[in-house]
Amino acid sequence: MNTSAINSDYKIIPASLEDVPGISELLKFYSDQEVLLPRPESDIYRSLKDFYVIHHDQKVIACVALLIYTKELGEVRSLAVSPAHMNSRLGYRLVQQVEKEASHLGLKKLMALTYVERFFKKMDFEVVEMSVLPEKVWGACINCHKFRNCDEIAVLKYIN
Ligand SMILES: CC(C)(COP(=O)(O)OP(=O)(O)OC[C@H]1O[C@@H](n2cnc3c(N)ncnc32)[C@H](O)[C@@H]1OP(=O)(O)O)[C@@H](O)C(=O)NCCC(=O)NCCS
């Protein structure tokens, strides 16, 4: 594990307009590998207030967004940590931050669609059938090019 990031002040902060190119670059890196869905810069601007980032050397090295679907359900979205900073607990801390905010807002459940099932299981998410997430499936997924062949795993966590 890269311990340098654990003890230093890698702060989680709300994203600002200046972060958009960095967020976009980070997400593109993983969407090119088909690990994350592509997200156009215009979409990041529209959702900017949903995002948290972590900086290092004035660059965005990690990000996450909380998307709210209903009174009860939110999604951990666009979670990414740059390869140079993986395994330093940044992903874990970003999910914790989203959980904290979701709980503060009064949401009851957090979901994610993911290929990193084990990462989310470590944070007490459970694998669920897509069909228990109708808001997601019929809202955003219907516009996704993978809609008919979705190979992501749905995970869900009940929060306080
Ligand atoms: C998945 C991702 C966000 C994890 O971030 P990270 O900062 O490297 O992970 P952390 O250091 O916080 O790891 C927390 C725990 O999850 C485990 N973990 C991390 N990545 C994992 C992976 N890909 N598969 C399984 N477990 C993983 C770690 O070993 C650690 O376990 P521990 O508590 O036993 O030590 C990061 O690897 C990433 O950006 N991946 C590419 C994009 C992606 O898949 N995003 C998720 C979309 S939903």
PDB file of C-alpha atoms and ligand atoms in Angstrom:
ATOM      1  CA  MET A   1       0.000   0.000   0.000  1.00  0.00           C
ATOM      2  CA  ASN A   2       1.191   3.519  -0.818  1.00  0.00           C
ATOM      3  CA  THR A   3       1.337   4.911   2.702  1.00  0.00           C
ATOM      4  CA  SER A   4       2.458   8.393   1.641  1.00  0.00           C
ATOM      5  CA  ALA A   5      -1.112   9.347   0.887  1.00  0.00           C
ATOM      6  CA  ILE A   6      -2.480   8.024   4.151  1.00  0.00           C
ATOM      7  CA  ASN A   7      -0.682  10.378   6.502  1.00  0.00           C
ATOM      8  CA  SER A   8      -0.537  13.432   4.311  1.00  0.00           C
ATOM      9  CA  ASP A   9      -3.272  15.964   3.823  1.00  0.00           C
ATOM     10  CA  TYR A  10      -4.947  14.509   0.751  1.00  0.00           C
ATOM     11  CA  LYS A  11      -8.143  16.390   1.482  1.00  0.00           C
ATOM     12  CA  ILE A  12     -11.506  15.593  -0.002  1.00  0.00           C
ATOM     13  CA  ILE A  13     -13.043  18.835  -1.232  1.00  0.00           C
ATOM     14  CA  PRO A  14     -16.103  19.818  -3.266  1.00  0.00           C
ATOM     15  CA  ALA A  15     -15.154  20.157  -6.927  1.00  0.00           C
ATOM     16  CA  SER A  16     -14.799  23.587  -8.505  1.00  0.00           C
ATOM     17  CA  LEU A  17     -15.007  24.763 -12.104  1.00  0.00           C
ATOM     18  CA  GLU A  18     -11.221  24.561 -12.465  1.00  0.00           C
ATOM     19  CA  ASP A  19     -11.382  20.840 -11.673  1.00  0.00           C
ATOM     20  CA  VAL A  20     -13.535  19.917 -14.665  1.00  0.00           C
ATOM     21  CA  PRO A  21     -10.681  19.255 -17.151  1.00  0.00           C
ATOM     22  CA  GLY A  22      -8.889  17.122 -14.528  1.00  0.00           C
ATOM     23  CA  ILE A  23     -12.030  15.159 -13.665  1.00  0.00           C
ATOM     24  CA  SER A  24     -12.735  14.681 -17.354  1.00  0.00           C
ATOM     25  CA  GLU A  25      -9.199  13.430 -18.026  1.00  0.00           C
ATOM     26  CA  LEU A  26      -9.333  10.981 -15.116  1.00  0.00           C
ATOM     27  CA  LEU A  27     -12.722   9.595 -16.139  1.00  0.00           C
ATOM     28  CA  LYS A  28     -11.639   9.350 -19.786  1.00  0.00           C
ATOM     29  CA  PHE A  29      -8.584   7.343 -18.770  1.00  0.00           C
ATOM     30  CA  TYR A  30     -10.870   4.679 -17.315  1.00  0.00           C
ATOM     31  CA  SER A  31     -13.689   4.941 -19.838  1.00  0.00           C
ATOM     32  CA  ASP A  32     -11.115   4.279 -22.596  1.00  0.00           C
ATOM     33  CA  GLN A  33     -10.474   0.987 -20.772  1.00  0.00           C
ATOM     34  CA  GLU A  34     -14.253   0.440 -20.519  1.00  0.00           C
ATOM     35  CA  VAL A  35     -14.011   0.352 -16.727  1.00  0.00           C
ATOM     36  CA  LEU A  36     -16.209   3.439 -16.377  1.00  0.00           C
ATOM     37  CA  LEU A  37     -18.867   4.782 -18.681  1.00  0.00           C
ATOM     38  CA  PRO A  38     -17.781   7.793 -20.735  1.00  0.00           C
ATOM     39  CA  ARG A  39     -18.921  11.125 -19.389  1.00  0.00           C
ATOM     40  CA  PRO A  40     -18.782  14.206 -21.629  1.00  0.00           C
ATOM     41  CA  GLU A  41     -17.310  17.375 -20.160  1.00  0.00           C
ATOM     42  CA  SER A  42     -20.676  19.122 -20.583  1.00  0.00           C
ATOM     43  CA  ASP A  43     -22.230  16.494 -18.332  1.00  0.00           C
ATOM     44  CA  ILE A  44     -19.503  17.014 -15.715  1.00  0.00           C
ATOM     45  CA  TYR A  45     -20.197  20.768 -15.718  1.00  0.00           C
ATOM     46  CA  ARG A  46     -23.914  20.100 -15.262  1.00  0.00           C
ATOM     47  CA  SER A  47     -23.264  17.740 -12.363  1.00  0.00           C
ATOM     48  CA  LEU A  48     -20.318  19.603 -10.877  1.00  0.00           C
ATOM     49  CA  LYS A  49     -22.066  20.251  -7.582  1.00  0.00           C
ATOM     50  CA  ASP A  50     -22.354  16.471  -7.105  1.00  0.00           C
ATOM     51  CA  PHE A  51     -18.573  15.977  -7.249  1.00  0.00           C
ATOM     52  CA  TYR A  52     -15.816  15.690  -4.689  1.00  0.00           C
ATOM     53  CA  VAL A  53     -12.147  15.657  -5.669  1.00  0.00           C
ATOM     54  CA  ILE A  54      -8.738  15.074  -4.153  1.00  0.00           C
ATOM     55  CA  HIS A  55      -5.774  17.125  -5.390  1.00  0.00           C
ATOM     56  CA  HIS A  56      -2.063  16.404  -5.436  1.00  0.00           C
ATOM     57  CA  ASP A  57       0.491  18.736  -7.027  1.00  0.00           C
ATOM     58  CA  GLN A  58      -2.453  20.887  -8.160  1.00  0.00           C
ATOM     59  CA  LYS A  59      -3.906  18.023 -10.178  1.00  0.00           C
ATOM     60  CA  VAL A  60      -7.104  16.041  -9.674  1.00  0.00           C
ATOM     61  CA  ILE A  61      -5.961  12.580  -8.609  1.00  0.00           C
ATOM     62  CA  ALA A  62      -9.319  11.183  -7.477  1.00  0.00           C
ATOM     63  CA  CYS A  63     -13.007  11.981  -7.767  1.00  0.00           C
ATOM     64  CA  VAL A  64     -16.480  10.765  -6.952  1.00  0.00           C
ATOM     65  CA  ALA A  65     -20.042  12.030  -7.330  1.00  0.00           C
ATOM     66  CA  LEU A  66     -23.259  11.445  -5.430  1.00  0.00           C
ATOM     67  CA  LEU A  67     -26.281  11.259  -7.687  1.00  0.00           C
ATOM     68  CA  ILE A  68     -29.731  11.371  -6.124  1.00  0.00           C
ATOM     69  CA  TYR A  69     -32.501   9.380  -7.749  1.00  0.00           C
ATOM     70  CA  THR A  70     -35.336   9.399  -5.238  1.00  0.00           C
ATOM     71  CA  LYS A  71     -36.118  10.375  -1.655  1.00  0.00           C
ATOM     72  CA  GLU A  72     -34.416   7.124  -0.626  1.00  0.00           C
ATOM     73  CA  LEU A  73     -31.878   6.172  -3.267  1.00  0.00           C
ATOM     74  CA  GLY A  74     -28.542   7.688  -4.251  1.00  0.00           C
ATOM     75  CA  GLU A  75     -25.711   6.439  -6.424  1.00  0.00           C
ATOM     76  CA  VAL A  76     -21.942   6.448  -5.984  1.00  0.00           C
ATOM     77  CA  ARG A  77     -20.937   7.618  -9.432  1.00  0.00           C
ATOM     78  CA  SER A  78     -17.768   8.414 -11.383  1.00  0.00           C
ATOM     79  CA  LEU A  79     -15.501   7.016  -8.681  1.00  0.00           C
ATOM     80  CA  ALA A  80     -11.914   7.074  -9.890  1.00  0.00           C
ATOM     81  CA  VAL A  81      -8.431   7.183  -8.403  1.00  0.00           C
ATOM     82  CA  SER A  82      -5.442   7.835 -10.659  1.00  0.00           C
ATOM     83  CA  PRO A  83      -3.231   4.764 -11.159  1.00  0.00           C
ATOM     84  CA  ALA A  84      -0.309   6.409  -9.355  1.00  0.00           C
ATOM     85  CA  HIS A  85      -2.405   6.795  -6.213  1.00  0.00           C
ATOM     86  CA  MET A  86      -4.297   3.522  -6.096  1.00  0.00           C
ATOM     87  CA  ASN A  87      -4.293   1.390  -2.958  1.00  0.00           C
ATOM     88  CA  SER A  88      -3.832   4.396  -0.690  1.00  0.00           C
ATOM     89  CA  ARG A  89      -7.347   4.344   0.709  1.00  0.00           C
ATOM     90  CA  LEU A  90      -8.438   7.299  -1.405  1.00  0.00           C
ATOM     91  CA  GLY A  91     -11.266   5.310  -3.025  1.00  0.00           C
ATOM     92  CA  TYR A  92     -12.383   4.088   0.379  1.00  0.00           C
ATOM     93  CA  ARG A  93     -12.373   7.628   1.793  1.00  0.00           C
ATOM     94  CA  LEU A  94     -14.307   9.003  -1.174  1.00  0.00           C
ATOM     95  CA  VAL A  95     -17.040   6.394  -0.766  1.00  0.00           C
ATOM     96  CA  GLN A  96     -17.139   7.181   2.959  1.00  0.00           C
ATOM     97  CA  GLN A  97     -17.572  10.868   2.107  1.00  0.00           C
ATOM     98  CA  VAL A  98     -20.484  10.086  -0.214  1.00  0.00           C
ATOM     99  CA  GLU A  99     -22.034   7.895   2.479  1.00  0.00           C
ATOM    100  CA  LYS A 100     -21.707  10.703   5.003  1.00  0.00           C
ATOM    101  CA  GLU A 101     -23.370  13.193   2.700  1.00  0.00           C
ATOM    102  CA  ALA A 102     -26.099  10.758   1.678  1.00  0.00           C
ATOM    103  CA  SER A 103     -26.837  10.033   5.320  1.00  0.00           C
ATOM    104  CA  HIS A 104     -26.873  13.750   6.152  1.00  0.00           C
ATOM    105  CA  LEU A 105     -29.397  14.334   3.364  1.00  0.00           C
ATOM    106  CA  GLY A 106     -31.610  11.569   4.732  1.00  0.00           C
ATOM    107  CA  LEU A 107     -31.134   9.039   1.936  1.00  0.00           C
ATOM    108  CA  LYS A 108     -31.660   5.413   2.961  1.00  0.00           C
ATOM    109  CA  LYS A 109     -29.786   3.485   0.281  1.00  0.00           C
ATOM    110  CA  LEU A 110     -26.697   3.914  -1.847  1.00  0.00           C
ATOM    111  CA  MET A 111     -26.061   1.940  -5.006  1.00  0.00           C
ATOM    112  CA  ALA A 112     -23.342   1.602  -7.584  1.00  0.00           C
ATOM    113  CA  LEU A 113     -22.956  -0.174 -10.893  1.00  0.00           C
ATOM    114  CA  THR A 114     -19.461  -1.528 -10.975  1.00  0.00           C
ATOM    115  CA  TYR A 115     -16.840  -3.993 -12.114  1.00  0.00           C
ATOM    116  CA  VAL A 116     -15.022  -3.777  -8.764  1.00  0.00           C
ATOM    117  CA  GLU A 117     -17.465  -5.838  -6.747  1.00  0.00           C
ATOM    118  CA  ARG A 118     -14.830  -6.777  -4.129  1.00  0.00           C
ATOM    119  CA  PHE A 119     -13.926  -3.151  -3.477  1.00  0.00           C
ATOM    120  CA  PHE A 120     -17.567  -2.335  -2.663  1.00  0.00           C
ATOM    121  CA  LYS A 121     -18.065  -5.516  -0.635  1.00  0.00           C
ATOM    122  CA  LYS A 122     -15.258  -4.340   1.631  1.00  0.00           C
ATOM    123  CA  MET A 123     -17.427  -1.326   2.329  1.00  0.00           C
ATOM    124  CA  ASP A 124     -20.431  -3.502   3.208  1.00  0.00           C
ATOM    125  CA  PHE A 125     -22.269  -3.100  -0.084  1.00  0.00           C
ATOM    126  CA  GLU A 126     -24.204  -6.196  -1.186  1.00  0.00           C
ATOM    127  CA  VAL A 127     -24.622  -7.490  -4.686  1.00  0.00           C
ATOM    128  CA  VAL A 128     -28.244  -7.134  -5.847  1.00  0.00           C
ATOM    129  CA  GLU A 129     -30.258  -7.858  -8.973  1.00  0.00           C
ATOM    130  CA  MET A 130     -30.536  -4.887 -11.317  1.00  0.00           C
ATOM    131  CA  SER A 131     -34.293  -5.331 -11.100  1.00  0.00           C
ATOM    132  CA  VAL A 132     -34.341  -4.000  -7.516  1.00  0.00           C
ATOM    133  CA  LEU A 133     -33.089  -0.677  -8.877  1.00  0.00           C
ATOM    134  CA  PRO A 134     -35.870   0.381 -11.243  1.00  0.00           C
ATOM    135  CA  GLU A 135     -35.224   4.096 -10.945  1.00  0.00           C
ATOM    136  CA  LYS A 136     -31.707   3.623 -12.214  1.00  0.00           C
ATOM    137  CA  VAL A 137     -32.516   1.107 -14.877  1.00  0.00           C
ATOM    138  CA  TRP A 138     -35.401   3.046 -16.360  1.00  0.00           C
ATOM    139  CA  GLY A 139     -33.908   6.461 -15.798  1.00  0.00           C
ATOM    140  CA  ALA A 140     -30.268   6.696 -16.818  1.00  0.00           C
ATOM    141  CA  CYS A 141     -29.432   3.214 -18.109  1.00  0.00           C
ATOM    142  CA  ILE A 142     -31.975   3.335 -20.891  1.00  0.00           C
ATOM    143  CA  ASN A 143     -29.753   5.885 -22.649  1.00  0.00           C
ATOM    144  CA  CYS A 144     -26.598   3.806 -22.213  1.00  0.00           C
ATOM    145  CA  HIS A 145     -25.138   1.988 -25.220  1.00  0.00           C
ATOM    146  CA  LYS A 146     -24.686  -1.081 -22.995  1.00  0.00           C
ATOM    147  CA  PHE A 147     -28.326  -1.122 -21.900  1.00  0.00           C
ATOM    148  CA  ARG A 148     -29.157  -4.437 -23.573  1.00  0.00           C
ATOM    149  CA  ASN A 149     -25.826  -6.048 -22.707  1.00  0.00           C
ATOM    150  CA  CYS A 150     -25.020  -4.557 -19.333  1.00  0.00           C
ATOM    151  CA  ASP A 151     -22.234  -6.530 -17.664  1.00  0.00           C
ATOM    152  CA  GLU A 152     -21.815  -4.300 -14.616  1.00  0.00           C
ATOM    153  CA  ILE A 153     -22.714  -5.559 -11.159  1.00  0.00           C
ATOM    154  CA  ALA A 154     -25.260  -3.715  -9.057  1.00  0.00           C
ATOM    155  CA  VAL A 155     -24.295  -3.185  -5.409  1.00  0.00           C
ATOM    156  CA  LEU A 156     -26.412  -1.650  -2.684  1.00  0.00           C
ATOM    157  CA  LYS A 157     -25.910  -0.506   0.892  1.00  0.00           C
ATOM    158  CA  TYR A 158     -28.493   0.587   3.443  1.00  0.00           C
ATOM    159  CA  ILE A 159     -27.299   3.643   5.332  1.00  0.00           C
ATOM    160  CA  ASN A 160     -28.476   5.355   8.496  1.00  0.00           C
TER     161      ASN A 160
HETATM  162  C1  LIG B   1     -11.779   1.020  -7.569  1.00  0.00           C
HETATM  163  C2  LIG B   1     -10.945   2.188  -7.091  1.00  0.00           C
HETATM  164  C3  LIG B   1     -11.788   3.436  -6.987  1.00  0.00           C
HETATM  165  C4  LIG B   1     -10.352   1.806  -5.722  1.00  0.00           C
HETATM  166  O1  LIG B   1      -9.661   2.940  -5.199  1.00  0.00           O
HETATM  167  P1  LIG B   1      -8.350   2.758  -4.314  1.00  0.00           P
HETATM  168  O2  LIG B   1      -8.042   4.071  -3.712  1.00  0.00           O
HETATM  169  O3  LIG B   1      -7.273   2.149  -5.165  1.00  0.00           O
HETATM  170  O4  LIG B   1      -8.798   1.676  -3.235  1.00  0.00           O
HETATM  171  P2  LIG B   1      -8.532   1.704  -1.661  1.00  0.00           P
HETATM  172  O5  LIG B   1      -7.066   1.861  -1.423  1.00  0.00           O
HETATM  173  O6  LIG B   1      -9.406   2.715  -1.024  1.00  0.00           O
HETATM  174  O7  LIG B   1      -8.972   0.235  -1.273  1.00  0.00           O
HETATM  175  C5  LIG B   1      -9.924  -0.063  -0.265  1.00  0.00           C
HETATM  176  C6  LIG B   1     -10.029  -1.571  -0.168  1.00  0.00           C
HETATM  177  O8  LIG B   1     -10.536  -2.113  -1.396  1.00  0.00           O
HETATM  178  C7  LIG B   1      -9.583  -3.013  -1.970  1.00  0.00           C
HETATM  179  N1  LIG B   1      -9.558  -2.790  -3.419  1.00  0.00           N
HETATM  180  C8  LIG B   1      -9.123  -1.693  -4.047  1.00  0.00           C
HETATM  181  N2  LIG B   1      -9.261  -1.817  -5.391  1.00  0.00           N
HETATM  182  C9  LIG B   1      -9.776  -3.048  -5.584  1.00  0.00           C
HETATM  183  C10 LIG B   1     -10.124  -3.776  -6.743  1.00  0.00           C
HETATM  184  N3  LIG B   1      -9.962  -3.278  -7.980  1.00  0.00           N
HETATM  185  N4  LIG B   1     -10.658  -5.005  -6.579  1.00  0.00           N
HETATM  186  C11 LIG B   1     -10.816  -5.512  -5.335  1.00  0.00           C
HETATM  187  N5  LIG B   1     -10.514  -4.879  -4.194  1.00  0.00           N
HETATM  188  C12 LIG B   1      -9.970  -3.676  -4.317  1.00  0.00           C
HETATM  189  C13 LIG B   1      -8.247  -2.664  -1.337  1.00  0.00           C
HETATM  190  O9  LIG B   1      -7.392  -3.751  -1.321  1.00  0.00           O
HETATM  191  C14 LIG B   1      -8.674  -2.235   0.042  1.00  0.00           C
HETATM  192  O10 LIG B   1      -8.883  -3.371   0.848  1.00  0.00           O
HETATM  193  P3  LIG B   1      -8.344  -3.469   2.373  1.00  0.00           P
HETATM  194  O11 LIG B   1      -9.321  -2.612   3.158  1.00  0.00           O
HETATM  195  O12 LIG B   1      -8.444  -4.911   2.707  1.00  0.00           O
HETATM  196  O13 LIG B   1      -6.957  -2.942   2.360  1.00  0.00           O
HETATM  197  C15 LIG B   1      -9.739   2.455  -8.059  1.00  0.00           C
HETATM  198  O14 LIG B   1      -9.019   1.273  -8.193  1.00  0.00           O
HETATM  199  C16 LIG B   1     -10.174   2.942  -9.432  1.00  0.00           C
HETATM  200  O15 LIG B   1     -10.242   4.143  -9.680  1.00  0.00           O
HETATM  201  N6  LIG B   1     -10.448   1.993 -10.370  1.00  0.00           N
HETATM  202  C17 LIG B   1     -10.798   2.318 -11.734  1.00  0.00           C
HETATM  203  C18 LIG B   1     -12.163   2.970 -11.857  1.00  0.00           C
HETATM  204  C19 LIG B   1     -13.271   2.144 -11.212  1.00  0.00           C
HETATM  205  O16 LIG B   1     -13.380   0.942 -11.416  1.00  0.00           O
HETATM  206  N7  LIG B   1     -14.125   2.822 -10.438  1.00  0.00           N
HETATM  207  C20 LIG B   1     -15.248   2.239  -9.761  1.00  0.00           C
HETATM  208  C21 LIG B   1     -16.484   2.513 -10.544  1.00  0.00           C
HETATM  209  S1  LIG B   1     -17.957   2.092  -9.656  1.00  0.00           S
END
